[in-house]
Amino acid sequence: MRKYPIGLQDFGEIRNGGYLYIDKTQLVHKLIDSGKYYFLSRPRRFGKSLLLSTIKEIFSGNKDLFEGLWIHDQWNWGQKHPVIHLRLSKLDYQKLGLYEALNMEMVVLAKGLGLELEASHLKGRFEELIRKASANGRVVILIDEYDKPITDYLEDLEKVEENRSVFKSFYSVLKDADQYIRLLLITGVSRFSKVSIFSDLNNLYDITLNPHYATLMGITQQELESDFKEEINVLQQRQADILQKLKEWYNGYSWDGTSKVYNPFSVLSYMGSGRIQNFWFQTGTPTWLVNLMRHNREFELENLRIGENALSSFNVEHIASLPVLFQTGYLTIKNYDEETRLYELGYPNKEVEESLTDALLSAYRNVFPGNDSMAITYDLGKALKNNNMPQMIKVMNVIVSTIPYDHWKAESESIFHIIVHLSFKRLGLDVRSEVHSSTGRCDVLVFTEQYIFAIELKLNGTAQAALDQIFEKGYLRPYQLEDRKKIAIGINFSSEKRFVEEFLIKEVK
């Protein structure tokens, strides 16, 4: 069995340890040979740290580590450059504070380069480090996870502002250090609109959405089938359609709307276990993000459109869910319209869709942790597949009845609709809410292989009024030429009793 670098971020350790490495050095060469100042955003667990570690070893002249890789015969290994590799996630800023943690790290980095610093304050030390290091060649500066000291405190705006102020002074050094710098690459998850690297460093080239670097991180279909050929041959003997399964679960990430890549962490984890399951989502989904979506009544995350400026920015004082969901990897680019310059967003794959829907369903039900939504929605899917409406209603009552009373009372106006939508979405079904027609909007439409269900929900009304509305407004009329059976369902919820008080069903002939 081959060794998979699950969780490893050091290029030297991967190569010396005999771990699998997907050769990205041709794109890395293009990056470092084509420009000087870069910013690149990617979600967590996508290889940002490994990319910087690879670049560090290239400029350090460690040719032996690249034996057998594309760049081995394409680089001048005799021309070395001092590398300042700053990893923000390694600093103990939670305990020491960001200023002191950075100030101490300057000394550590200087020592690694055989230098001693005379300055005592942070800005002076950083400037001195760059200037003195450049005596041995222009400096390569690699800053990993620049945004972590901000994202860790998004629920503490006072701390965010404090750390942002430290960054403003710290990064201002880079603006006047052009003569000393060979390459500057800053990576992170989000592009914060008020962190000074994006205002002071106006020559910083953001390649996040650049089509030329869309596959710089992640695993392409070609790379999957060639680099994992041995494993896939074995897997196909057990399951002939395993490539399709892997594509459904872990592929689909795109930063240009055309090229797609697999989540590398999920693919490596799968190869290590041989079992399709949720890997990436379990490594850490911020509670604040799910709570923000619940606060904003957001639950339908397909076919969303957004402009480039909004997609690329992150304002901590006024957090918008959509750009955050994209930057953190819960949504991806499905298409880009060059005429309108709008991006269409949606879930990248089944792993993310199923897991985020599950988290949202738990949040809207306020049932944590170890909730039973998976088992319950499985029963819901079984009832739907068999067109067993009484059983479907019974399951829906179970879902609603577990909502704590205080939470229920505060959100009774819309919680039914959202929970019904998420319950069906959790099954991976084609679910559409508030579907517009020429005469109105249908609450929920659910599409399966055999059926099209139009569901109208009433709160403290009557099931008959809900059913009548489906026919009066013609919610199923656009699908009359479909071969699938069309079922109208009128449901009335009682806010006092907290369950489905009555329901009516009628098949459209």
PDB file of N, CA and C in Angstrom, residues 419-507:
ATOM      1  N   ILE A 419     -37.554  23.944   6.919  1.00  0.00           N
ATOM      2  CA  ILE A 419     -37.260  22.570   7.348  1.00  0.00           C
ATOM      3  C   ILE A 419     -37.747  21.559   6.320  1.00  0.00           C
ATOM      4  N   VAL A 420     -38.890  21.810   5.713  1.00  0.00           N
ATOM      5  CA  VAL A 420     -39.377  20.913   4.659  1.00  0.00           C
ATOM      6  C   VAL A 420     -38.392  20.900   3.493  1.00  0.00           C
ATOM      7  N   HIS A 421     -37.948  22.085   3.071  1.00  0.00           N
ATOM      8  CA  HIS A 421     -36.987  22.173   1.965  1.00  0.00           C
ATOM      9  C   HIS A 421     -35.696  21.430   2.294  1.00  0.00           C
ATOM     10  N   LEU A 422     -35.114  21.711   3.460  1.00  0.00           N
ATOM     11  CA  LEU A 422     -33.838  21.106   3.827  1.00  0.00           C
ATOM     12  C   LEU A 422     -33.951  19.599   4.022  1.00  0.00           C
ATOM     13  N   SER A 423     -35.107  19.137   4.512  1.00  0.00           N
ATOM     14  CA  SER A 423     -35.294  17.696   4.720  1.00  0.00           C
ATOM     15  C   SER A 423     -35.241  16.953   3.393  1.00  0.00           C
ATOM     16  N   PHE A 424     -35.871  17.493   2.368  1.00  0.00           N
ATOM     17  CA  PHE A 424     -35.818  16.866   1.043  1.00  0.00           C
ATOM     18  C   PHE A 424     -34.435  17.043   0.411  1.00  0.00           C
ATOM     19  N   LYS A 425     -33.837  18.217   0.623  1.00  0.00           N
ATOM     20  CA  LYS A 425     -32.514  18.481   0.054  1.00  0.00           C
ATOM     21  C   LYS A 425     -31.478  17.551   0.657  1.00  0.00           C
ATOM     22  N   ARG A 426     -31.642  17.226   1.916  1.00  0.00           N
ATOM     23  CA  ARG A 426     -30.712  16.330   2.601  1.00  0.00           C
ATOM     24  C   ARG A 426     -30.643  14.964   1.917  1.00  0.00           C
ATOM     25  N   LEU A 427     -31.702  14.618   1.196  1.00  0.00           N
ATOM     26  CA  LEU A 427     -31.759  13.342   0.488  1.00  0.00           C
ATOM     27  C   LEU A 427     -31.076  13.418  -0.880  1.00  0.00           C
ATOM     28  N   GLY A 428     -30.595  14.613  -1.240  1.00  0.00           N
ATOM     29  CA  GLY A 428     -29.960  14.763  -2.542  1.00  0.00           C
ATOM     30  C   GLY A 428     -30.960  14.933  -3.667  1.00  0.00           C
ATOM     31  N   LEU A 429     -32.205  15.260  -3.328  1.00  0.00           N
ATOM     32  CA  LEU A 429     -33.244  15.413  -4.341  1.00  0.00           C
ATOM     33  C   LEU A 429     -33.188  16.796  -4.983  1.00  0.00           C
ATOM     34  N   ASP A 430     -33.802  16.904  -6.136  1.00  0.00           N
ATOM     35  CA  ASP A 430     -33.947  18.188  -6.812  1.00  0.00           C
ATOM     36  C   ASP A 430     -35.122  18.912  -6.153  1.00  0.00           C
ATOM     37  N   VAL A 431     -34.805  19.872  -5.289  1.00  0.00           N
ATOM     38  CA  VAL A 431     -35.819  20.595  -4.513  1.00  0.00           C
ATOM     39  C   VAL A 431     -35.739  22.079  -4.859  1.00  0.00           C
ATOM     40  N   ARG A 432     -36.890  22.694  -5.117  1.00  0.00           N
ATOM     41  CA  ARG A 432     -36.902  24.116  -5.465  1.00  0.00           C
ATOM     42  C   ARG A 432     -37.969  24.811  -4.632  1.00  0.00           C
ATOM     43  N   SER A 433     -37.568  25.926  -4.032  1.00  0.00           N
ATOM     44  CA  SER A 433     -38.488  26.679  -3.184  1.00  0.00           C
ATOM     45  C   SER A 433     -38.909  27.985  -3.848  1.00  0.00           C
ATOM     46  N   GLU A 434     -40.110  28.408  -3.481  1.00  0.00           N
ATOM     47  CA  GLU A 434     -40.637  29.684  -3.992  1.00  0.00           C
ATOM     48  C   GLU A 434     -40.499  29.755  -5.509  1.00  0.00           C
ATOM     49  N   VAL A 435     -40.971  28.701  -6.198  1.00  0.00           N
ATOM     50  CA  VAL A 435     -40.844  28.616  -7.652  1.00  0.00           C
ATOM     51  C   VAL A 435     -41.883  29.510  -8.323  1.00  0.00           C
ATOM     52  N   HIS A 436     -41.409  30.447  -9.117  1.00  0.00           N
ATOM     53  CA  HIS A 436     -42.300  31.418  -9.759  1.00  0.00           C
ATOM     54  C   HIS A 436     -43.004  30.807 -10.978  1.00  0.00           C
ATOM     55  N   SER A 437     -44.270  31.117 -11.098  1.00  0.00           N
ATOM     56  CA  SER A 437     -45.022  30.818 -12.317  1.00  0.00           C
ATOM     57  C   SER A 437     -45.715  32.106 -12.743  1.00  0.00           C
ATOM     58  N   SER A 438     -46.488  32.060 -13.796  1.00  0.00           N
ATOM     59  CA  SER A 438     -47.137  33.281 -14.290  1.00  0.00           C
ATOM     60  C   SER A 438     -48.193  33.804 -13.334  1.00  0.00           C
ATOM     61  N   THR A 439     -48.634  32.947 -12.405  1.00  0.00           N
ATOM     62  CA  THR A 439     -49.737  33.366 -11.521  1.00  0.00           C
ATOM     63  C   THR A 439     -49.402  33.303 -10.037  1.00  0.00           C
ATOM     64  N   GLY A 440     -48.162  32.924  -9.696  1.00  0.00           N
ATOM     65  CA  GLY A 440     -47.821  32.859  -8.277  1.00  0.00           C
ATOM     66  C   GLY A 440     -46.521  32.121  -8.024  1.00  0.00           C
ATOM     67  N   ARG A 441     -46.316  31.762  -6.753  1.00  0.00           N
ATOM     68  CA  ARG A 441     -45.095  31.067  -6.367  1.00  0.00           C
ATOM     69  C   ARG A 441     -45.443  29.826  -5.555  1.00  0.00           C
ATOM     70  N   CYS A 442     -44.951  28.687  -6.011  1.00  0.00           N
ATOM     71  CA  CYS A 442     -45.176  27.437  -5.288  1.00  0.00           C
ATOM     72  C   CYS A 442     -44.164  27.327  -4.146  1.00  0.00           C
ATOM     73  N   ASP A 443     -44.640  26.936  -2.975  1.00  0.00           N
ATOM     74  CA  ASP A 443     -43.744  26.853  -1.820  1.00  0.00           C
ATOM     75  C   ASP A 443     -42.574  25.906  -2.087  1.00  0.00           C
ATOM     76  N   VAL A 444     -42.888  24.655  -2.445  1.00  0.00           N
ATOM     77  CA  VAL A 444     -41.835  23.660  -2.645  1.00  0.00           C
ATOM     78  C   VAL A 444     -42.195  22.738  -3.810  1.00  0.00           C
ATOM     79  N   LEU A 445     -41.261  22.529  -4.703  1.00  0.00           N
ATOM     80  CA  LEU A 445     -41.390  21.526  -5.755  1.00  0.00           C
ATOM     81  C   LEU A 445     -40.289  20.497  -5.555  1.00  0.00           C
ATOM     82  N   VAL A 446     -40.665  19.209  -5.560  1.00  0.00           N
ATOM     83  CA  VAL A 446     -39.704  18.126  -5.385  1.00  0.00           C
ATOM     84  C   VAL A 446     -39.773  17.218  -6.613  1.00  0.00           C
ATOM     85  N   PHE A 447     -38.616  16.944  -7.202  1.00  0.00           N
ATOM     86  CA  PHE A 447     -38.555  16.129  -8.416  1.00  0.00           C
ATOM     87  C   PHE A 447     -37.814  14.823  -8.119  1.00  0.00           C
ATOM     88  N   THR A 448     -38.455  13.685  -8.397  1.00  0.00           N
ATOM     89  CA  THR A 448     -37.815  12.382  -8.307  1.00  0.00           C
ATOM     90  C   THR A 448     -37.886  11.733  -9.683  1.00  0.00           C
ATOM     91  N   GLU A 449     -37.362  10.522  -9.808  1.00  0.00           N
ATOM     92  CA  GLU A 449     -37.386   9.849 -11.109  1.00  0.00           C
ATOM     93  C   GLU A 449     -38.799   9.572 -11.590  1.00  0.00           C
ATOM     94  N   GLN A 450     -39.725   9.309 -10.661  1.00  0.00           N
ATOM     95  CA  GLN A 450     -41.087   8.922 -11.035  1.00  0.00           C
ATOM     96  C   GLN A 450     -42.131   9.993 -10.788  1.00  0.00           C
ATOM     97  N   TYR A 451     -41.822  10.942  -9.889  1.00  0.00           N
ATOM     98  CA  TYR A 451     -42.852  11.891  -9.466  1.00  0.00           C
ATOM     99  C   TYR A 451     -42.361  13.333  -9.503  1.00  0.00           C
ATOM    100  N   ILE A 452     -43.343  14.238  -9.620  1.00  0.00           N
ATOM    101  CA  ILE A 452     -43.132  15.663  -9.363  1.00  0.00           C
ATOM    102  C   ILE A 452     -44.150  16.054  -8.307  1.00  0.00           C
ATOM    103  N   PHE A 453     -43.662  16.485  -7.149  1.00  0.00           N
ATOM    104  CA  PHE A 453     -44.538  16.855  -6.048  1.00  0.00           C
ATOM    105  C   PHE A 453     -44.584  18.374  -5.919  1.00  0.00           C
ATOM    106  N   ALA A 454     -45.792  18.924  -5.927  1.00  0.00           N
ATOM    107  CA  ALA A 454     -45.985  20.337  -5.619  1.00  0.00           C
ATOM    108  C   ALA A 454     -46.548  20.416  -4.212  1.00  0.00           C
ATOM    109  N   ILE A 455     -45.822  21.069  -3.313  1.00  0.00           N
ATOM    110  CA  ILE A 455     -46.213  21.125  -1.905  1.00  0.00           C
ATOM    111  C   ILE A 455     -46.500  22.579  -1.533  1.00  0.00           C
ATOM    112  N   GLU A 456     -47.711  22.810  -1.061  1.00  0.00           N
ATOM    113  CA  GLU A 456     -48.083  24.138  -0.576  1.00  0.00           C
ATOM    114  C   GLU A 456     -48.323  24.037   0.925  1.00  0.00           C
ATOM    115  N   LEU A 457     -47.707  24.963   1.670  1.00  0.00           N
ATOM    116  CA  LEU A 457     -47.735  24.909   3.129  1.00  0.00           C
ATOM    117  C   LEU A 457     -48.565  26.059   3.681  1.00  0.00           C
ATOM    118  N   LYS A 458     -49.396  25.741   4.657  1.00  0.00           N
ATOM    119  CA  LYS A 458     -50.157  26.763   5.357  1.00  0.00           C
ATOM    120  C   LYS A 458     -49.884  26.647   6.852  1.00  0.00           C
ATOM    121  N   LEU A 459     -49.823  27.778   7.509  1.00  0.00           N
ATOM    122  CA  LEU A 459     -49.642  27.800   8.951  1.00  0.00           C
ATOM    123  C   LEU A 459     -50.930  28.307   9.589  1.00  0.00           C
ATOM    124  N   ASN A 460     -51.564  27.434  10.378  1.00  0.00           N
ATOM    125  CA  ASN A 460     -52.832  27.765  11.048  1.00  0.00           C
ATOM    126  C   ASN A 460     -53.924  28.131  10.042  1.00  0.00           C
ATOM    127  N   GLY A 461     -53.895  27.437   8.892  1.00  0.00           N
ATOM    128  CA  GLY A 461     -54.936  27.634   7.893  1.00  0.00           C
ATOM    129  C   GLY A 461     -55.670  26.334   7.674  1.00  0.00           C
ATOM    130  N   THR A 462     -55.853  25.935   6.410  1.00  0.00           N
ATOM    131  CA  THR A 462     -56.483  24.653   6.104  1.00  0.00           C
ATOM    132  C   THR A 462     -55.739  23.965   4.976  1.00  0.00           C
ATOM    133  N   ALA A 463     -55.740  22.640   5.000  1.00  0.00           N
ATOM    134  CA  ALA A 463     -55.106  21.868   3.937  1.00  0.00           C
ATOM    135  C   ALA A 463     -55.839  22.072   2.615  1.00  0.00           C
ATOM    136  N   GLN A 464     -57.170  22.274   2.702  1.00  0.00           N
ATOM    137  CA  GLN A 464     -57.954  22.478   1.498  1.00  0.00           C
ATOM    138  C   GLN A 464     -57.542  23.772   0.783  1.00  0.00           C
ATOM    139  N   ALA A 465     -57.305  24.829   1.573  1.00  0.00           N
ATOM    140  CA  ALA A 465     -56.868  26.099   0.982  1.00  0.00           C
ATOM    141  C   ALA A 465     -55.504  25.939   0.302  1.00  0.00           C
ATOM    142  N   ALA A 466     -54.626  25.158   0.926  1.00  0.00           N
ATOM    143  CA  ALA A 466     -53.311  24.925   0.353  1.00  0.00           C
ATOM    144  C   ALA A 466     -53.414  24.133  -0.947  1.00  0.00           C
ATOM    145  N   LEU A 467     -54.241  23.075  -0.946  1.00  0.00           N
ATOM    146  CA  LEU A 467     -54.408  22.243  -2.138  1.00  0.00           C
ATOM    147  C   LEU A 467     -55.049  23.041  -3.271  1.00  0.00           C
ATOM    148  N   ASP A 468     -56.082  23.809  -2.924  1.00  0.00           N
ATOM    149  CA  ASP A 468     -56.769  24.620  -3.937  1.00  0.00           C
ATOM    150  C   ASP A 468     -55.817  25.602  -4.605  1.00  0.00           C
ATOM    151  N   GLN A 469     -54.905  26.153  -3.826  1.00  0.00           N
ATOM    152  CA  GLN A 469     -53.975  27.144  -4.371  1.00  0.00           C
ATOM    153  C   GLN A 469     -53.088  26.536  -5.449  1.00  0.00           C
ATOM    154  N   ILE A 470     -52.684  25.282  -5.273  1.00  0.00           N
ATOM    155  CA  ILE A 470     -51.833  24.610  -6.262  1.00  0.00           C
ATOM    156  C   ILE A 470     -52.521  24.554  -7.619  1.00  0.00           C
ATOM    157  N   PHE A 471     -53.844  24.269  -7.599  1.00  0.00           N
ATOM    158  CA  PHE A 471     -54.575  24.138  -8.863  1.00  0.00           C
ATOM    159  C   PHE A 471     -55.001  25.504  -9.404  1.00  0.00           C
ATOM    160  N   GLU A 472     -55.412  26.392  -8.515  1.00  0.00           N
ATOM    161  CA  GLU A 472     -55.826  27.718  -8.966  1.00  0.00           C
ATOM    162  C   GLU A 472     -54.674  28.496  -9.599  1.00  0.00           C
ATOM    163  N   LYS A 473     -53.491  28.326  -9.034  1.00  0.00           N
ATOM    164  CA  LYS A 473     -52.320  29.039  -9.538  1.00  0.00           C
ATOM    165  C   LYS A 473     -51.584  28.254 -10.625  1.00  0.00           C
ATOM    166  N   GLY A 474     -51.977  27.004 -10.843  1.00  0.00           N
ATOM    167  CA  GLY A 474     -51.375  26.200 -11.908  1.00  0.00           C
ATOM    168  C   GLY A 474     -49.904  25.889 -11.693  1.00  0.00           C
ATOM    169  N   TYR A 475     -49.537  25.542 -10.439  1.00  0.00           N
ATOM    170  CA  TYR A 475     -48.126  25.303 -10.139  1.00  0.00           C
ATOM    171  C   TYR A 475     -47.545  24.103 -10.891  1.00  0.00           C
ATOM    172  N   LEU A 476     -48.388  23.142 -11.251  1.00  0.00           N
ATOM    173  CA  LEU A 476     -47.898  21.953 -11.955  1.00  0.00           C
ATOM    174  C   LEU A 476     -48.107  22.034 -13.467  1.00  0.00           C
ATOM    175  N   ARG A 477     -48.738  23.105 -13.915  1.00  0.00           N
ATOM    176  CA  ARG A 477     -49.047  23.245 -15.334  1.00  0.00           C
ATOM    177  C   ARG A 477     -47.802  23.242 -16.233  1.00  0.00           C
ATOM    178  N   PRO A 478     -46.676  23.862 -15.816  1.00  0.00           N
ATOM    179  CA  PRO A 478     -45.494  23.849 -16.690  1.00  0.00           C
ATOM    180  C   PRO A 478     -44.928  22.450 -16.937  1.00  0.00           C
ATOM    181  N   TYR A 479     -45.381  21.473 -16.152  1.00  0.00           N
ATOM    182  CA  TYR A 479     -44.821  20.123 -16.256  1.00  0.00           C
ATOM    183  C   TYR A 479     -45.828  19.118 -16.819  1.00  0.00           C
ATOM    184  N   GLN A 480     -46.888  19.623 -17.465  1.00  0.00           N
ATOM    185  CA  GLN A 480     -47.963  18.738 -17.900  1.00  0.00           C
ATOM    186  C   GLN A 480     -47.538  17.760 -19.002  1.00  0.00           C
ATOM    187  N   LEU A 481     -46.475  18.087 -19.746  1.00  0.00           N
ATOM    188  CA  LEU A 481     -46.003  17.173 -20.779  1.00  0.00           C
ATOM    189  C   LEU A 481     -45.006  16.135 -20.247  1.00  0.00           C
ATOM    190  N   GLU A 482     -44.661  16.271 -18.985  1.00  0.00           N
ATOM    191  CA  GLU A 482     -43.740  15.319 -18.359  1.00  0.00           C
ATOM    192  C   GLU A 482     -44.416  13.956 -18.202  1.00  0.00           C
ATOM    193  N   ASP A 483     -43.627  12.882 -18.372  1.00  0.00           N
ATOM    194  CA  ASP A 483     -44.150  11.532 -18.170  1.00  0.00           C
ATOM    195  C   ASP A 483     -44.311  11.204 -16.689  1.00  0.00           C
ATOM    196  N   ARG A 484     -43.570  11.897 -15.847  1.00  0.00           N
ATOM    197  CA  ARG A 484     -43.649  11.601 -14.422  1.00  0.00           C
ATOM    198  C   ARG A 484     -45.023  11.953 -13.838  1.00  0.00           C
ATOM    199  N   LYS A 485     -45.455  11.180 -12.859  1.00  0.00           N
ATOM    200  CA  LYS A 485     -46.719  11.476 -12.194  1.00  0.00           C
ATOM    201  C   LYS A 485     -46.584  12.767 -11.407  1.00  0.00           C
ATOM    202  N   LYS A 486     -47.661  13.532 -11.409  1.00  0.00           N
ATOM    203  CA  LYS A 486     -47.645  14.824 -10.732  1.00  0.00           C
ATOM    204  C   LYS A 486     -48.620  14.784  -9.550  1.00  0.00           C
ATOM    205  N   ILE A 487     -48.071  15.062  -8.369  1.00  0.00           N
ATOM    206  CA  ILE A 487     -48.833  14.956  -7.128  1.00  0.00           C
ATOM    207  C   ILE A 487     -48.903  16.319  -6.455  1.00  0.00           C
ATOM    208  N   ALA A 488     -50.117  16.759  -6.135  1.00  0.00           N
ATOM    209  CA  ALA A 488     -50.315  18.010  -5.393  1.00  0.00           C
ATOM    210  C   ALA A 488     -50.566  17.670  -3.922  1.00  0.00           C
ATOM    211  N   ILE A 489     -49.859  18.368  -3.031  1.00  0.00           N
ATOM    212  CA  ILE A 489     -49.981  18.101  -1.595  1.00  0.00           C
ATOM    213  C   ILE A 489     -50.230  19.411  -0.867  1.00  0.00           C
ATOM    214  N   GLY A 490     -51.362  19.504  -0.200  1.00  0.00           N
ATOM    215  CA  GLY A 490     -51.672  20.665   0.632  1.00  0.00           C
ATOM    216  C   GLY A 490     -51.484  20.298   2.090  1.00  0.00           C
ATOM    217  N   ILE A 491     -50.678  21.072   2.791  1.00  0.00           N
ATOM    218  CA  ILE A 491     -50.355  20.757   4.184  1.00  0.00           C
ATOM    219  C   ILE A 491     -50.653  21.957   5.070  1.00  0.00           C
ATOM    220  N   ASN A 492     -51.311  21.689   6.191  1.00  0.00           N
ATOM    221  CA  ASN A 492     -51.560  22.736   7.177  1.00  0.00           C
ATOM    222  C   ASN A 492     -50.889  22.365   8.496  1.00  0.00           C
ATOM    223  N   PHE A 493     -50.004  23.260   8.953  1.00  0.00           N
ATOM    224  CA  PHE A 493     -49.335  23.070  10.232  1.00  0.00           C
ATOM    225  C   PHE A 493     -50.059  23.856  11.319  1.00  0.00           C
ATOM    226  N   SER A 494     -50.070  23.307  12.501  1.00  0.00           N
ATOM    227  CA  SER A 494     -50.624  24.003  13.657  1.00  0.00           C
ATOM    228  C   SER A 494     -49.473  24.503  14.507  1.00  0.00           C
ATOM    229  N   SER A 495     -49.373  25.823  14.675  1.00  0.00           N
ATOM    230  CA  SER A 495     -48.292  26.372  15.505  1.00  0.00           C
ATOM    231  C   SER A 495     -48.522  26.048  16.972  1.00  0.00           C
ATOM    232  N   GLU A 496     -49.772  25.888  17.366  1.00  0.00           N
ATOM    233  CA  GLU A 496     -50.076  25.578  18.768  1.00  0.00           C
ATOM    234  C   GLU A 496     -49.711  24.124  19.086  1.00  0.00           C
ATOM    235  N   LYS A 497     -50.105  23.216  18.197  1.00  0.00           N
ATOM    236  CA  LYS A 497     -49.840  21.792  18.438  1.00  0.00           C
ATOM    237  C   LYS A 497     -48.461  21.361  17.948  1.00  0.00           C
ATOM    238  N   ARG A 498     -47.857  22.159  17.090  1.00  0.00           N
ATOM    239  CA  ARG A 498     -46.527  21.894  16.543  1.00  0.00           C
ATOM    240  C   ARG A 498     -46.465  20.574  15.776  1.00  0.00           C
ATOM    241  N   PHE A 499     -47.430  20.366  14.905  1.00  0.00           N
ATOM    242  CA  PHE A 499     -47.360  19.232  13.983  1.00  0.00           C
ATOM    243  C   PHE A 499     -48.311  19.482  12.832  1.00  0.00           C
ATOM    244  N   VAL A 500     -48.288  18.563  11.848  1.00  0.00           N
ATOM    245  CA  VAL A 500     -49.177  18.669  10.702  1.00  0.00           C
ATOM    246  C   VAL A 500     -50.588  18.323  11.167  1.00  0.00           C
ATOM    247  N   GLU A 501     -51.452  19.317  11.135  1.00  0.00           N
ATOM    248  CA  GLU A 501     -52.811  19.101  11.625  1.00  0.00           C
ATOM    249  C   GLU A 501     -53.652  18.368  10.585  1.00  0.00           C
ATOM    250  N   GLU A 502     -53.433  18.689   9.320  1.00  0.00           N
ATOM    251  CA  GLU A 502     -54.150  17.992   8.259  1.00  0.00           C
ATOM    252  C   GLU A 502     -53.396  18.133   6.944  1.00  0.00           C
ATOM    253  N   PHE A 503     -53.646  17.194   6.040  1.00  0.00           N
ATOM    254  CA  PHE A 503     -53.044  17.257   4.720  1.00  0.00           C
ATOM    255  C   PHE A 503     -53.994  16.618   3.708  1.00  0.00           C
ATOM    256  N   LEU A 504     -53.915  17.095   2.480  1.00  0.00           N
ATOM    257  CA  LEU A 504     -54.722  16.561   1.395  1.00  0.00           C
ATOM    258  C   LEU A 504     -53.822  16.308   0.188  1.00  0.00           C
ATOM    259  N   ILE A 505     -54.113  15.252  -0.539  1.00  0.00           N
ATOM    260  CA  ILE A 505     -53.293  14.847  -1.692  1.00  0.00           C
ATOM    261  C   ILE A 505     -54.178  14.617  -2.896  1.00  0.00           C
ATOM    262  N   LYS A 506     -53.711  15.090  -4.035  1.00  0.00           N
ATOM    263  CA  LYS A 506     -54.473  14.848  -5.262  1.00  0.00           C
ATOM    264  C   LYS A 506     -53.506  14.699  -6.438  1.00  0.00           C
ATOM    265  N   GLU A 507     -53.693  13.624  -7.188  1.00  0.00           N
ATOM    266  CA  GLU A 507     -52.836  13.403  -8.352  1.00  0.00           C
ATOM    267  C   GLU A 507     -53.420  14.165  -9.539  1.00  0.00           C
TER     268      GLU A 507
END
